[in-house]
Amino acid sequence: MFYSSSEEILSLVEQLCRQHGIVLQAELRLLHSLPAWSLAERLMQGCRAMQLDLLEKPAAFGAEKAVIHYWRDYKGAGAEVLRQMLTVWLSKIDLITALASEVDHDHLVWIDATIARFNGRRSNWRFWLSADHPDRFCHYGSEMRRYGRHLPLNASYLSGPRLRWSALQQLFNVMAERAALMPYGHDEETILAECVQHSPDWFQRIGIPYTRLAGRPLLQAQLKNHLLACHPRARR
């Protein structure tokens, strides 16, 4: 299933899938029709309420989510662009949960186009070779921070058992409502971080950015990725 608000993009993806023998169902979804359109407005207002421009703009953002969303997105791209991005990010769980009620596959996976940034930059980055846990939501670690600490989860890739997506949706919605009350630049990853903290046994990390590794662990991760490229059976 491929979602886009652009007919041109859908046509391009359909063409690529035909070339590579991929069975595709494309769906045109306008942004204002996505489940999180209203929630995104409230979170955008929370980002605005930080009023970081009362102080001088920092030279670097330190990978802090709220600072990035405020200066790069709210002040840089504009409030409406931030709302549109938040709408896409926050709709992930709802979209895949809705799909889970229509199919009978054991596992469903959300994948962002931004997963291309993973190539060669984190352990176990070849997600299509990953033996995901049968009962948990599998994900990669993040380089981003919240309150100075690394977020536990990057939401570009999130796989999970079909029958558990509804439970995650309910928990996510509770945490999203709490986030919407805060003067902070939240997005789906900061909200999912709350879900991980609330129910850590629901989640399992399958890879981590190389920037968070050093020494022997880094060499081991790089060697494993090299072996996976040559021998796909060299899994976890």
C-alpha positions as a LaTeX table, in Angstrom:
\begin{tabular}{lrrr}
\hline
Residue & $x$ (\AA) & $y$ (\AA) & $z$ (\AA) \\
\hline
Met1 & 0.00 & 0.00 & 0.00 \\
Phe2 & 1.39 & 3.40 & $-0.97$ \\
Tyr3 & $-0.20$ & 6.64 & 0.21 \\
Ser4 & 0.38 & 10.04 & $-1.37$ \\
Ser5 & $-1.45$ & 13.33 & $-1.87$ \\
Ser6 & 0.13 & 13.64 & $-5.33$ \\
Glu7 & $-1.23$ & 11.84 & $-8.40$ \\
Glu8 & 2.12 & 12.41 & $-10.12$ \\
Ile9 & 3.99 & 10.64 & $-7.32$ \\
Leu10 & 1.50 & 7.75 & $-7.31$ \\
Ser11 & 1.95 & 7.31 & $-11.07$ \\
Leu12 & 5.75 & 7.25 & $-10.68$ \\
Val13 & 5.59 & 4.69 & $-7.88$ \\
Glu14 & 3.19 & 2.47 & $-9.83$ \\
Gln15 & 5.59 & 2.52 & $-12.77$ \\
Leu16 & 8.57 & 1.58 & $-10.60$ \\
Cys17 & 6.63 & $-1.25$ & $-8.97$ \\
Arg18 & 5.67 & $-2.69$ & $-12.36$ \\
Gln19 & 9.34 & $-2.65$ & $-13.37$ \\
His20 & 10.37 & $-4.55$ & $-10.24$ \\
Gly21 & 7.43 & $-6.95$ & $-9.99$ \\
Ile22 & 6.03 & $-5.43$ & $-6.79$ \\
Val23 & 2.33 & $-5.88$ & $-6.06$ \\
Leu24 & 1.09 & $-2.40$ & $-5.23$ \\
Gln25 & $-2.11$ & $-0.78$ & $-4.10$ \\
Ala26 & $-1.84$ & 2.99 & $-4.43$ \\
Glu27 & $-4.17$ & 5.34 & $-2.62$ \\
Leu28 & $-4.58$ & 9.08 & $-3.12$ \\
Arg29 & $-5.12$ & 10.76 & 0.26 \\
Leu30 & $-5.37$ & 14.53 & 0.47 \\
Leu31 & $-3.76$ & 15.96 & 3.58 \\
His32 & $-6.93$ & 17.41 & 5.09 \\
Ser33 & $-8.56$ & 13.95 & 4.81 \\
Leu34 & $-5.91$ & 12.24 & 6.95 \\
Pro35 & $-6.89$ & 11.18 & 10.49 \\
Ala36 & $-4.51$ & 13.56 & 12.27 \\
Trp37 & $-5.40$ & 16.80 & 10.44 \\
Ser38 & $-7.05$ & 18.35 & 13.51 \\
Leu39 & $-4.50$ & 16.98 & 15.98 \\
Ala40 & $-1.67$ & 18.38 & 13.87 \\
Glu41 & $-3.12$ & 21.89 & 14.24 \\
Arg42 & $-3.05$ & 21.56 & 18.03 \\
Leu43 & 0.51 & 20.27 & 18.07 \\
Met44 & 1.58 & 23.07 & 15.74 \\
Gln45 & 0.10 & 25.53 & 18.22 \\
Gly46 & 2.08 & 23.82 & 20.99 \\
Cys47 & 5.25 & 24.35 & 18.99 \\
Arg48 & 4.36 & 28.01 & 18.43 \\
Ala49 & 3.74 & 28.47 & 22.17 \\
Met50 & 7.41 & 27.81 & 22.96 \\
Gln51 & 8.23 & 31.31 & 21.62 \\
Leu52 & 11.89 & 30.45 & 21.22 \\
Asp53 & 12.43 & 33.53 & 19.11 \\
Leu54 & 12.27 & 35.62 & 22.30 \\
Leu55 & 15.92 & 34.55 & 22.56 \\
Glu56 & 18.61 & 34.53 & 19.91 \\
Lys57 & 18.48 & 31.67 & 17.43 \\
Pro58 & 21.15 & 29.09 & 18.38 \\
Ala59 & 23.98 & 28.30 & 15.97 \\
Ala60 & 23.19 & 24.58 & 16.29 \\
Phe61 & 20.07 & 22.72 & 17.42 \\
Gly62 & 21.77 & 19.78 & 19.15 \\
Ala63 & 19.35 & 17.31 & 17.51 \\
Glu64 & 16.66 & 18.48 & 19.95 \\
Lys65 & 13.27 & 17.76 & 18.38 \\
Ala66 & 11.39 & 20.80 & 19.66 \\
Val67 & 14.17 & 23.23 & 18.72 \\
Ile68 & 14.38 & 21.79 & 15.20 \\
His69 & 10.64 & 21.92 & 14.66 \\
Tyr70 & 10.45 & 25.48 & 15.94 \\
Trp71 & 13.32 & 27.04 & 14.01 \\
Arg72 & 13.53 & 24.87 & 10.89 \\
Asp73 & 9.85 & 24.12 & 10.38 \\
Tyr74 & 7.62 & 26.64 & 12.18 \\
Lys75 & 9.81 & 29.72 & 11.67 \\
Gly76 & 11.59 & 28.50 & 8.54 \\
Ala77 & 8.98 & 26.72 & 6.41 \\
Gly78 & 5.95 & 28.26 & 8.12 \\
Ala79 & 3.07 & 27.22 & 10.37 \\
Glu80 & 0.98 & 25.67 & 7.59 \\
Val81 & 3.87 & 23.55 & 6.30 \\
Leu82 & 4.57 & 22.32 & 9.82 \\
Arg83 & 0.91 & 21.38 & 10.22 \\
Gln84 & 1.00 & 19.46 & 6.94 \\
Met85 & 4.12 & 17.53 & 7.95 \\
Leu86 & 2.68 & 16.77 & 11.38 \\
Thr87 & $-0.49$ & 15.52 & 9.72 \\
Val88 & 1.48 & 12.92 & 7.77 \\
Trp89 & 3.66 & 11.90 & 10.69 \\
Leu90 & 0.81 & 11.63 & 13.18 \\
Ser91 & $-1.46$ & 9.67 & 10.82 \\
Lys92 & 0.88 & 6.68 & 10.47 \\
Ile93 & $-0.55$ & 4.60 & 13.30 \\
Asp94 & $-4.17$ & 5.30 & 12.33 \\
Leu95 & $-3.58$ & 4.41 & 8.67 \\
Ile96 & $-1.89$ & 1.11 & 9.34 \\
Thr97 & $-4.42$ & 0.19 & 12.05 \\
Ala98 & $-7.23$ & 0.75 & 9.58 \\
Leu99 & $-5.42$ & $-1.45$ & 7.07 \\
Ala100 & $-4.95$ & $-4.15$ & 9.70 \\
Ser101 & $-8.72$ & $-4.64$ & 9.84 \\
Glu102 & $-8.86$ & $-5.27$ & 6.09 \\
Val103 & $-6.07$ & $-7.82$ & 5.55 \\
Asp104 & $-5.07$ & $-11.16$ & 7.06 \\
His105 & $-1.27$ & $-10.88$ & 7.00 \\
Asp106 & 0.45 & $-11.80$ & 10.26 \\
His107 & 2.71 & $-8.72$ & 10.17 \\
Leu108 & 2.30 & $-5.18$ & 8.90 \\
Val109 & 5.07 & $-2.63$ & 8.42 \\
Trp110 & 5.04 & 1.15 & 8.07 \\
Ile111 & 7.91 & 2.50 & 5.96 \\
Asp112 & 8.59 & 6.17 & 5.23 \\
Ala113 & 10.29 & 7.32 & 2.05 \\
Thr114 & 12.89 & 8.79 & 4.43 \\
Ile115 & 14.12 & 5.29 & 5.21 \\
Ala116 & 16.51 & 5.79 & 2.29 \\
Arg117 & 18.62 & 7.79 & 4.75 \\
Phe118 & 19.35 & 4.54 & 6.61 \\
Asn119 & 21.52 & 3.15 & 3.79 \\
Gly120 & 24.89 & 2.23 & 5.26 \\
Arg121 & 24.38 & 4.53 & 8.25 \\
Arg122 & 23.10 & 2.21 & 10.98 \\
Ser123 & 23.36 & $-1.35$ & 12.18 \\
Asn124 & 21.10 & $-3.89$ & 10.49 \\
Trp125 & 19.96 & $-1.22$ & 8.05 \\
Arg126 & 18.78 & $-3.74$ & 5.43 \\
Phe127 & 15.33 & $-3.95$ & 7.01 \\
Trp128 & 14.07 & $-6.39$ & 4.35 \\
Leu129 & 16.53 & $-8.98$ & 5.71 \\
Ser130 & 15.59 & $-8.38$ & 9.32 \\
Ala131 & 13.93 & $-11.22$ & 11.23 \\
Asp132 & 11.48 & $-9.04$ & 13.15 \\
His133 & 10.16 & $-10.20$ & 16.52 \\
Pro134 & 6.82 & $-12.02$ & 16.07 \\
Asp135 & 5.11 & $-10.33$ & 19.04 \\
Arg136 & 6.69 & $-6.87$ & 19.33 \\
Phe137 & 6.88 & $-3.61$ & 17.41 \\
Cys138 & 10.33 & $-3.52$ & 15.87 \\
His139 & 12.09 & $-0.25$ & 15.11 \\
Tyr140 & 15.44 & 1.49 & 14.78 \\
Gly141 & 17.09 & 3.78 & 17.28 \\
Ser142 & 17.20 & 7.53 & 16.72 \\
Glu143 & 19.81 & 10.25 & 16.47 \\
Met144 & 17.27 & 12.83 & 17.64 \\
Arg145 & 16.87 & 14.02 & 21.23 \\
Arg146 & 14.10 & 15.10 & 23.56 \\
Tyr147 & 15.09 & 17.09 & 26.62 \\
Gly148 & 18.70 & 16.32 & 25.74 \\
Arg149 & 18.31 & 12.53 & 25.72 \\
His150 & 18.21 & 10.30 & 22.65 \\
Leu151 & 14.76 & 9.22 & 21.59 \\
Pro152 & 14.35 & 5.44 & 21.78 \\
Leu153 & 12.66 & 5.15 & 18.40 \\
Asn154 & 12.90 & 6.34 & 14.81 \\
Ala155 & 9.48 & 6.02 & 13.14 \\
Ser156 & 10.68 & 5.68 & 9.55 \\
Tyr157 & 10.33 & 1.90 & 10.00 \\
Leu158 & 7.87 & 0.30 & 12.38 \\
Ser159 & 6.74 & $-3.31$ & 12.08 \\
Gly160 & 4.34 & $-5.19$ & 14.27 \\
Pro161 & 1.84 & $-8.05$ & 14.55 \\
Arg162 & $-1.40$ & $-7.20$ & 12.75 \\
Leu163 & $-3.54$ & $-7.88$ & 15.80 \\
Arg164 & $-1.55$ & $-5.52$ & 18.05 \\
Trp165 & $-1.75$ & $-2.34$ & 16.00 \\
Ser166 & $-5.12$ & $-1.42$ & 17.51 \\
Ala167 & $-3.66$ & $-1.50$ & 21.03 \\
Leu168 & $-0.76$ & 0.71 & 19.92 \\
Gln169 & $-3.21$ & 3.12 & 18.28 \\
Gln170 & $-5.15$ & 3.49 & 21.53 \\
Leu171 & $-2.00$ & 4.12 & 23.57 \\
Phe172 & $-0.62$ & 6.52 & 20.95 \\
Asn173 & $-3.84$ & 8.53 & 20.95 \\
Val174 & $-3.76$ & 8.88 & 24.75 \\
Met175 & $-0.16$ & 10.13 & 24.65 \\
Ala176 & $-0.93$ & 12.42 & 21.71 \\
Glu177 & $-3.73$ & 14.11 & 23.64 \\
Arg178 & $-1.34$ & 14.77 & 26.51 \\
Ala179 & 1.31 & 16.09 & 24.13 \\
Ala180 & $-1.22$ & 18.48 & 22.57 \\
Leu181 & $-1.55$ & 20.24 & 25.92 \\
Met182 & 2.15 & 21.07 & 26.12 \\
Pro183 & 4.11 & 24.07 & 24.82 \\
Tyr184 & 6.59 & 21.82 & 23.02 \\
Gly185 & 7.36 & 20.90 & 19.41 \\
His186 & 6.10 & 17.33 & 19.51 \\
Asp187 & 5.85 & 14.91 & 16.60 \\
Glu188 & 5.00 & 11.21 & 16.25 \\
Glu189 & 8.44 & 10.11 & 17.48 \\
Thr190 & 8.29 & 12.03 & 20.75 \\
Ile191 & 4.79 & 10.62 & 21.30 \\
Leu192 & 5.94 & 7.10 & 20.48 \\
Ala193 & 8.78 & 7.64 & 22.96 \\
Glu194 & 6.10 & 7.99 & 25.62 \\
Cys195 & 4.53 & 4.76 & 24.40 \\
Val196 & 7.89 & 2.99 & 24.72 \\
Gln197 & 8.31 & 4.34 & 28.24 \\
His198 & 4.77 & 3.28 & 29.17 \\
Ser199 & 4.96 & $-0.24$ & 27.66 \\
Pro200 & 8.61 & $-1.11$ & 26.97 \\
Asp201 & 7.84 & $-4.81$ & 26.53 \\
Trp202 & 5.82 & $-3.96$ & 23.41 \\
Phe203 & 8.92 & $-2.78$ & 21.52 \\
Gln204 & 12.24 & $-4.10$ & 20.27 \\
Arg205 & 15.06 & $-2.14$ & 18.67 \\
Ile206 & 16.63 & $-3.89$ & 15.67 \\
Gly207 & 19.27 & $-1.34$ & 14.73 \\
Ile208 & 20.98 & 1.85 & 15.84 \\
Pro209 & 22.75 & 4.75 & 14.06 \\
Tyr210 & 26.50 & 4.27 & 13.70 \\
Thr211 & 26.93 & 7.72 & 15.26 \\
Arg212 & 25.79 & 6.21 & 18.57 \\
Leu213 & 28.37 & 3.41 & 18.40 \\
Ala214 & 32.13 & 3.45 & 18.85 \\
Gly215 & 35.03 & 1.04 & 19.14 \\
Arg216 & 34.33 & $-2.68$ & 19.02 \\
Pro217 & 30.49 & $-2.40$ & 18.87 \\
Leu218 & 30.81 & $-0.15$ & 15.80 \\
Leu219 & 33.22 & $-2.54$ & 14.07 \\
Gln220 & 30.96 & $-5.51$ & 14.86 \\
Ala221 & 27.91 & $-3.74$ & 13.43 \\
Gln222 & 29.76 & $-2.74$ & 10.26 \\
Leu223 & 31.09 & $-6.28$ & 9.81 \\
Lys224 & 27.62 & $-7.76$ & 10.22 \\
Asn225 & 26.22 & $-5.38$ & 7.63 \\
His226 & 29.01 & $-6.39$ & 5.24 \\
Leu227 & 28.22 & $-10.07$ & 5.81 \\
Leu228 & 24.52 & $-9.43$ & 5.22 \\
Ala229 & 25.34 & $-7.88$ & 1.87 \\
Cys230 & 27.18 & $-11.06$ & 0.84 \\
His231 & 25.27 & $-13.70$ & 2.79 \\
Pro232 & 21.61 & $-12.78$ & 3.58 \\
Arg233 & 21.38 & $-15.67$ & 6.05 \\
Ala234 & 23.81 & $-13.94$ & 8.43 \\
Arg235 & 21.00 & $-12.57$ & 10.55 \\
Arg236 & 20.55 & $-11.94$ & 14.23 \\
\hline
\end{tabular}
